[in-house]
Amino acid sequence: SGVLVVGGVVVGSGVVVGINAEYGDEAPAAAEPTEGVLGLAVSSSEGVLTIRLNRPEKFNALTWEMYTGIGDTLNAAAENPAVRVVLLTGTGKWYCAGNDLSNFTKNMPAGGPEEMASNGQRVLNNFCDAMIKFPKPLIAAVNGPAIGIPVTTLGLCDLVYCTDNATFRTPFVSLGQSPEGCSSFIFPRTFGLAKANEMLLTERQITAQEASDGGLVTRIFPEDTFRDEVEKIVKHMATLPLSR
Protein backbone atom coordinates (compact mmCIF):
# COMPACT_ATOMS: atom_id res chain seq x y z
CA SER A 1 0.00 0.00 0.00
CA GLY A 2 1.14 3.58 -0.63
CA VAL A 3 2.49 5.94 1.97
CA LEU A 4 2.34 9.72 1.73
CA VAL A 5 4.17 12.29 3.85
CA VAL A 6 2.26 15.49 4.61
CA GLY A 7 3.88 18.13 6.78
CA GLY A 8 6.00 15.60 8.62
CA VAL A 9 3.15 13.17 9.14
CA VAL A 10 3.19 9.75 7.48
CA VAL A 11 -0.25 9.16 6.04
CA GLY A 12 -2.06 6.73 3.80
CA SER A 13 -5.64 7.33 2.68
CA GLY A 14 -5.61 10.05 5.28
CA VAL A 15 -3.72 7.88 7.75
CA VAL A 16 -1.39 8.95 10.52
CA VAL A 17 1.21 6.53 11.87
CA GLY A 18 3.63 9.09 13.32
CA ILE A 19 3.64 12.31 15.35
CA ASN A 20 4.03 15.65 13.57
CA ALA A 21 6.86 17.65 15.11
CA GLU A 22 4.77 20.80 14.63
CA TYR A 23 2.72 19.81 17.67
CA GLY A 24 5.66 19.01 19.94
CA ASP A 25 6.73 15.87 21.71
CA GLU A 26 3.85 15.76 24.17
CA ALA A 27 0.51 14.62 22.79
CA PRO A 28 -2.63 16.15 24.34
CA ALA A 29 -4.23 14.16 27.13
CA ALA A 30 -6.95 11.79 26.00
CA ALA A 31 -10.45 12.07 27.40
CA GLU A 32 -11.96 9.28 29.44
CA PRO A 33 -12.39 6.20 27.20
CA THR A 34 -15.75 4.83 26.20
CA GLU A 35 -16.80 1.47 27.57
CA GLY A 36 -15.29 -1.26 25.45
CA VAL A 37 -14.15 0.95 22.54
CA LEU A 38 -10.54 2.01 22.72
CA GLY A 39 -10.07 5.36 20.97
CA LEU A 40 -13.58 6.73 21.60
CA ALA A 41 -14.97 8.79 24.45
CA VAL A 42 -18.77 8.95 24.51
CA SER A 43 -20.69 11.15 26.91
CA SER A 44 -24.28 12.35 27.25
CA SER A 45 -25.68 15.51 28.80
CA GLU A 46 -29.00 17.34 28.45
CA GLY A 47 -30.04 15.41 25.35
CA VAL A 48 -26.68 15.81 23.57
CA LEU A 49 -24.65 12.66 22.91
CA THR A 50 -21.00 13.49 22.17
CA ILE A 51 -18.77 11.03 20.30
CA ARG A 52 -15.18 12.16 20.70
CA LEU A 53 -12.37 10.64 18.64
CA ASN A 54 -9.91 10.05 21.43
CA ARG A 55 -6.47 9.08 20.12
CA PRO A 56 -4.63 12.42 20.22
CA GLU A 57 -1.25 10.68 20.18
CA LYS A 58 -2.24 9.31 16.73
CA PHE A 59 -4.07 12.46 15.62
CA ASN A 60 -7.36 10.59 16.26
CA ALA A 61 -6.70 8.18 13.39
CA LEU A 62 -9.50 5.65 13.02
CA THR A 63 -9.20 1.94 13.79
CA TRP A 64 -11.68 -0.70 12.66
CA GLU A 65 -12.92 -0.87 16.26
CA MET A 66 -13.59 2.87 16.27
CA TYR A 67 -15.56 2.64 13.01
CA THR A 68 -17.71 -0.11 14.49
CA GLY A 69 -18.06 1.72 17.80
CA ILE A 70 -19.25 4.93 16.13
CA GLY A 71 -21.75 3.04 13.98
CA ASP A 72 -23.10 1.08 16.93
CA THR A 73 -23.36 4.25 19.02
CA LEU A 74 -25.29 6.06 16.29
CA ASN A 75 -27.64 3.10 15.80
CA ALA A 76 -28.35 2.93 19.54
CA ALA A 77 -28.81 6.72 19.76
CA ALA A 78 -31.32 6.58 16.92
CA GLU A 79 -33.60 4.43 19.10
CA ASN A 80 -32.94 6.25 22.38
CA PRO A 81 -35.54 8.96 23.06
CA ALA A 82 -33.22 10.63 25.57
CA VAL A 83 -30.77 11.45 22.77
CA ARG A 84 -31.91 14.42 20.70
CA VAL A 85 -28.65 15.53 19.03
CA VAL A 86 -25.33 13.79 18.33
CA LEU A 87 -22.03 15.70 18.18
CA LEU A 88 -18.89 14.31 16.54
CA THR A 89 -15.55 15.89 17.48
CA GLY A 90 -11.92 15.12 18.30
CA THR A 91 -9.54 15.36 21.25
CA GLY A 92 -6.55 17.67 21.00
CA LYS A 93 -5.39 19.77 18.06
CA TRP A 94 -6.63 17.45 15.27
CA TYR A 95 -10.13 16.45 14.30
CA CYS A 96 -9.06 13.23 12.59
CA ALA A 97 -6.24 12.03 10.36
CA GLY A 98 -8.26 9.29 8.68
CA ASN A 99 -7.46 5.59 8.75
CA ASP A 100 -4.73 4.21 10.97
CA LEU A 101 -2.39 2.30 8.65
CA SER A 102 -2.25 -0.54 11.15
CA ASN A 103 -5.78 -1.39 9.95
CA PHE A 104 -4.09 -2.75 6.84
CA THR A 105 -0.93 -4.26 8.31
CA LYS A 106 -1.89 -6.13 11.48
CA ASN A 107 -3.91 -9.30 11.97
CA MET A 108 -3.96 -10.32 8.32
CA PRO A 109 -6.86 -12.79 7.90
CA ALA A 110 -6.38 -16.28 6.50
CA GLY A 111 -7.83 -15.14 3.18
CA GLY A 112 -5.06 -12.58 2.75
CA PRO A 113 -5.46 -9.07 1.30
CA GLU A 114 -8.67 -9.99 -0.54
CA GLU A 115 -10.43 -11.02 2.66
CA MET A 116 -9.01 -7.98 4.48
CA ALA A 117 -10.38 -5.68 1.76
CA SER A 118 -13.78 -7.37 1.92
CA ASN A 119 -13.88 -7.05 5.71
CA GLY A 120 -12.84 -3.40 5.49
CA GLN A 121 -15.55 -2.67 2.93
CA ARG A 122 -18.18 -4.16 5.20
CA VAL A 123 -17.00 -2.10 8.20
CA LEU A 124 -16.93 1.10 6.13
CA ASN A 125 -20.37 0.43 4.61
CA ASN A 126 -21.90 -0.11 8.04
CA PHE A 127 -20.24 3.08 9.35
CA CYS A 128 -21.51 5.24 6.48
CA ASP A 129 -24.93 3.57 6.58
CA ALA A 130 -25.31 4.50 10.26
CA MET A 131 -24.56 8.15 9.44
CA ILE A 132 -26.85 8.26 6.41
CA LYS A 133 -29.82 6.69 8.23
CA PHE A 134 -29.40 8.56 11.51
CA PRO A 135 -32.81 10.23 12.06
CA LYS A 136 -31.76 13.04 14.40
CA PRO A 137 -29.46 16.06 13.99
CA LEU A 138 -25.86 14.91 13.43
CA ILE A 139 -23.33 17.70 13.97
CA ALA A 140 -19.59 17.68 13.32
CA ALA A 141 -17.33 19.96 15.37
CA VAL A 142 -14.09 19.98 13.38
CA ASN A 143 -11.54 21.11 15.96
CA GLY A 144 -8.49 21.00 13.68
CA PRO A 145 -7.03 19.40 10.54
CA ALA A 146 -8.95 16.58 8.85
CA ILE A 147 -7.59 14.17 6.25
CA GLY A 148 -9.41 11.52 4.23
CA ILE A 149 -12.62 9.95 5.48
CA PRO A 150 -13.34 12.52 8.22
CA VAL A 151 -13.48 15.05 5.37
CA THR A 152 -15.55 13.01 2.93
CA THR A 153 -18.15 12.05 5.55
CA LEU A 154 -18.79 15.68 6.57
CA GLY A 155 -21.30 15.75 3.74
CA LEU A 156 -23.32 13.15 5.69
CA CYS A 157 -23.70 15.50 8.68
CA ASP A 158 -26.53 18.00 9.07
CA LEU A 159 -24.31 20.81 10.39
CA VAL A 160 -20.53 21.24 10.33
CA TYR A 161 -18.72 23.76 12.53
CA CYS A 162 -14.96 24.21 12.46
CA THR A 163 -12.14 26.21 14.00
CA ASP A 164 -10.44 28.91 11.99
CA ASN A 165 -7.29 26.76 11.81
CA ALA A 166 -9.03 23.66 10.43
CA THR A 167 -7.87 22.28 7.08
CA PHE A 168 -9.40 19.66 4.81
CA ARG A 169 -7.53 17.25 2.52
CA THR A 170 -8.43 14.09 0.56
CA PRO A 171 -5.26 12.28 -0.58
CA PHE A 172 -6.86 9.35 -2.39
CA VAL A 173 -5.32 9.51 -5.85
CA SER A 174 -1.75 9.07 -4.60
CA LEU A 175 -2.86 5.87 -2.92
CA GLY A 176 -4.81 4.45 -5.85
CA GLN A 177 -8.07 4.67 -3.93
CA SER A 178 -11.45 6.17 -4.67
CA PRO A 179 -13.10 8.80 -2.43
CA GLU A 180 -15.50 7.24 0.05
CA GLY A 181 -18.34 8.47 2.22
CA CYS A 182 -20.54 9.33 -0.78
CA SER A 183 -18.22 12.28 -1.48
CA SER A 184 -18.02 11.68 -5.24
CA PHE A 185 -21.79 12.27 -5.26
CA ILE A 186 -22.15 14.93 -2.53
CA PHE A 187 -19.09 17.13 -3.11
CA PRO A 188 -19.96 18.17 -6.71
CA ARG A 189 -23.39 19.15 -5.41
CA THR A 190 -21.80 21.11 -2.57
CA PHE A 191 -18.75 22.79 -4.14
CA GLY A 192 -19.71 22.53 -7.80
CA LEU A 193 -18.07 20.08 -10.19
CA ALA A 194 -14.86 22.03 -10.88
CA LYS A 195 -13.98 22.71 -7.23
CA ALA A 196 -14.96 19.19 -6.12
CA ASN A 197 -12.78 17.65 -8.81
CA GLU A 198 -9.84 19.81 -7.80
CA MET A 199 -10.18 18.72 -4.19
CA LEU A 200 -10.76 15.02 -4.86
CA LEU A 201 -8.46 14.56 -7.86
CA THR A 202 -5.51 16.88 -7.18
CA GLU A 203 -5.51 16.41 -3.37
CA ARG A 204 -5.40 20.16 -2.80
CA GLN A 205 -5.77 21.06 0.85
CA ILE A 206 -8.44 23.68 1.50
CA THR A 207 -8.80 26.11 4.38
CA ALA A 208 -11.69 26.57 6.78
CA GLN A 209 -12.79 29.65 4.83
CA GLU A 210 -12.75 27.78 1.52
CA ALA A 211 -14.76 24.94 3.07
CA SER A 212 -17.28 27.47 4.37
CA ASP A 213 -17.46 29.38 1.09
CA GLY A 214 -18.01 26.07 -0.73
CA GLY A 215 -20.89 25.08 1.53
CA LEU A 216 -19.27 22.14 3.35
CA VAL A 217 -18.89 24.07 6.63
CA THR A 218 -21.81 25.82 8.30
CA ARG A 219 -19.83 28.34 10.34
CA ILE A 220 -16.26 29.04 11.49
CA PHE A 221 -15.34 29.98 15.07
CA PRO A 222 -12.02 31.17 16.56
CA GLU A 223 -10.11 28.31 18.14
CA ASP A 224 -10.24 29.82 21.65
CA THR A 225 -14.06 30.07 21.68
CA PHE A 226 -14.87 27.11 19.40
CA ARG A 227 -15.94 24.57 22.02
CA ASP A 228 -18.13 27.07 23.90
CA GLU A 229 -19.84 28.31 20.74
CA VAL A 230 -20.63 24.80 19.50
CA GLU A 231 -21.85 23.76 22.94
CA LYS A 232 -24.37 26.63 22.94
CA ILE A 233 -25.70 25.56 19.55
CA VAL A 234 -26.09 21.86 20.30
CA LYS A 235 -27.65 22.49 23.71
CA HIS A 236 -30.20 24.79 22.08
CA MET A 237 -30.94 22.23 19.38
CA ALA A 238 -31.54 19.59 22.06
CA THR A 239 -34.39 21.71 23.44
CA LEU A 240 -36.19 21.89 20.10
CA PRO A 241 -39.02 19.47 19.19
CA LEU A 242 -38.07 16.50 17.03
CA SER A 243 -40.33 14.37 14.88
CA ARG A 244 -39.75 10.81 13.68
Short mmCIF file of N, CA and C in Angstrom, two decimals, residues 15 19 30 35 42 55 68 71 73 114 137 158 184 193 195 208 213 219 227 230:
data_model
loop_
_atom_site.label_atom_id
_atom_site.label_comp_id
_atom_site.label_asym_id
_atom_site.label_seq_id
_atom_site.Cartn_x
_atom_site.Cartn_y
_atom_site.Cartn_z
N VAL A 15 -4.08 8.71 6.63
CA VAL A 15 -3.72 7.88 7.75
C VAL A 15 -2.51 8.44 8.47
N ILE A 19 4.00 11.05 14.70
CA ILE A 19 3.64 12.31 15.35
C ILE A 19 4.30 13.46 14.61
N ALA A 30 -5.71 12.36 26.52
CA ALA A 30 -6.95 11.79 26.00
C ALA A 30 -8.06 11.97 27.02
N GLU A 35 -16.76 2.87 27.17
CA GLU A 35 -16.80 1.47 27.57
C GLU A 35 -16.56 0.57 26.36
N VAL A 42 -17.36 8.62 24.75
CA VAL A 42 -18.77 8.95 24.51
C VAL A 42 -19.38 9.45 25.81
N ARG A 55 -7.84 9.59 20.25
CA ARG A 55 -6.47 9.08 20.12
C ARG A 55 -5.54 10.25 19.75
N THR A 68 -16.58 0.69 14.00
CA THR A 68 -17.71 -0.11 14.49
C THR A 68 -18.35 0.53 15.70
N GLY A 71 -20.52 3.52 14.61
CA GLY A 71 -21.75 3.04 13.98
C GLY A 71 -22.72 2.48 14.98
N THR A 73 -22.88 3.16 18.17
CA THR A 73 -23.36 4.25 19.02
C THR A 73 -24.45 5.05 18.33
N GLU A 114 -7.31 -10.02 0.01
CA GLU A 114 -8.67 -9.99 -0.54
C GLU A 114 -9.71 -10.05 0.58
N PRO A 137 -30.56 15.18 14.41
CA PRO A 137 -29.46 16.06 13.99
C PRO A 137 -28.09 15.47 14.31
N ASP A 158 -25.53 16.95 9.29
CA ASP A 158 -26.53 18.00 9.07
C ASP A 158 -25.93 19.39 9.23
N SER A 184 -18.03 11.47 -3.79
CA SER A 184 -18.02 11.68 -5.24
C SER A 184 -19.40 12.08 -5.74
N LEU A 193 -18.89 21.14 -9.61
CA LEU A 193 -18.07 20.08 -10.19
C LEU A 193 -16.58 20.44 -10.24
N LYS A 195 -14.66 22.63 -8.52
CA LYS A 195 -13.98 22.71 -7.23
C LYS A 195 -13.90 21.33 -6.56
N ALA A 208 -10.37 26.47 6.18
CA ALA A 208 -11.69 26.57 6.78
C ALA A 208 -12.57 27.54 5.99
N ASP A 213 -17.00 28.74 2.32
CA ASP A 213 -17.46 29.38 1.09
C ASP A 213 -18.06 28.35 0.13
N ARG A 219 -20.35 27.12 9.75
CA ARG A 219 -19.83 28.34 10.34
C ARG A 219 -18.45 28.09 10.93
N ARG A 227 -15.18 25.55 21.24
CA ARG A 227 -15.94 24.57 22.02
C ARG A 227 -17.17 25.21 22.66
N VAL A 230 -19.94 26.00 19.98
CA VAL A 230 -20.63 24.80 19.50
C VAL A 230 -21.52 24.24 20.59
#
